[in-house]
Amino acid sequence: LLGIPNRFSDQERQQHKTTSIVVAEDDVLGFPVPQANTGLNILNLNKLLGTNPSKQPSFFDHPWYLDEPFVLEDCEPGWHFIHMQVIPDSISQPINYVRSLERRGMELPTAAEIALMLFLHYAGTGVQLLQKKHTWCKDRASLDRFVTVGAFGRNGLFVSGHPGEYASRGLGICAKVKGISQLPSTSEK
């Protein structure tokens, strides 16, 4: 639906016919990424989907990040389970708040994971998540900033950067569930 050129092998398609069960307090979206993940990153998603707000999903035309190294980081292959909304107690917290989430089996997602989660959800439902919130991501940007992604509304998806001690009522963490990256093979089921 999004025109993403990365494809699953026949073996991966067979494996991904079922999903792992994830128990979470909040809504979590699970999606697989193929082993052929080369180029599945923010830069190529931006090129593919563009910045035209009348054609959603798209990115907000704010090109500061297009020369940053994190935009070339490919989304890792395997399963990704991400909270679709920021964890309520993470709102208005600096990035180091993630330490408390790690004790609960969660970690920071990458910017590519968040963008994929938002765009895949939109392609499947027509609903834009994180319209008024941003999430911290584990990616680093220049000037010792951490990447944040969100405010996915009529102008597209915003990619921003903030110092780690920054706090805002519009910023929290859409945590990634740790330890689930691959489905068991058929022999393990």
PDB file of N, CA and C in Angstrom, residues 7 11 16 70 98 106 128 170:
ATOM      1  N   ARG A   7      10.985  -6.558   0.199  1.00  0.00           N
ATOM      2  CA  ARG A   7      10.080  -7.700   0.080  1.00  0.00           C
ATOM      3  C   ARG A   7      10.510  -8.846   0.983  1.00  0.00           C
ATOM      4  N   GLN A  11      10.178 -17.952   2.480  1.00  0.00           N
ATOM      5  CA  GLN A  11      10.321 -18.520   3.827  1.00  0.00           C
ATOM      6  C   GLN A  11       9.806 -17.541   4.881  1.00  0.00           C
ATOM      7  N   HIS A  16       5.700 -15.552   8.815  1.00  0.00           N
ATOM      8  CA  HIS A  16       4.914 -14.416   9.287  1.00  0.00           C
ATOM      9  C   HIS A  16       3.418 -14.582   9.108  1.00  0.00           C
ATOM     10  N   PHE A  70      21.622   9.390  11.089  1.00  0.00           N
ATOM     11  CA  PHE A  70      20.573   8.464  11.534  1.00  0.00           C
ATOM     12  C   PHE A  70      19.568   8.150  10.434  1.00  0.00           C
ATOM     13  N   VAL A  98      13.617   6.595  30.109  1.00  0.00           N
ATOM     14  CA  VAL A  98      13.546   5.257  29.513  1.00  0.00           C
ATOM     15  C   VAL A  98      14.105   4.190  30.456  1.00  0.00           C
ATOM     16  N   MET A 106      10.687  -2.676  28.297  1.00  0.00           N
ATOM     17  CA  MET A 106      10.528  -1.798  27.143  1.00  0.00           C
ATOM     18  C   MET A 106      11.818  -1.033  26.883  1.00  0.00           C
ATOM     19  N   GLN A 128      -4.374   8.622  11.719  1.00  0.00           N
ATOM     20  CA  GLN A 128      -3.054   9.148  12.033  1.00  0.00           C
ATOM     21  C   GLN A 128      -2.865   9.143  13.546  1.00  0.00           C
ATOM     22  N   GLY A 170       4.116  17.596  25.323  1.00  0.00           N
ATOM     23  CA  GLY A 170       3.828  16.978  24.039  1.00  0.00           C
ATOM     24  C   GLY A 170       4.819  15.890  23.669  1.00  0.00           C
TER      25      GLY A 170
END
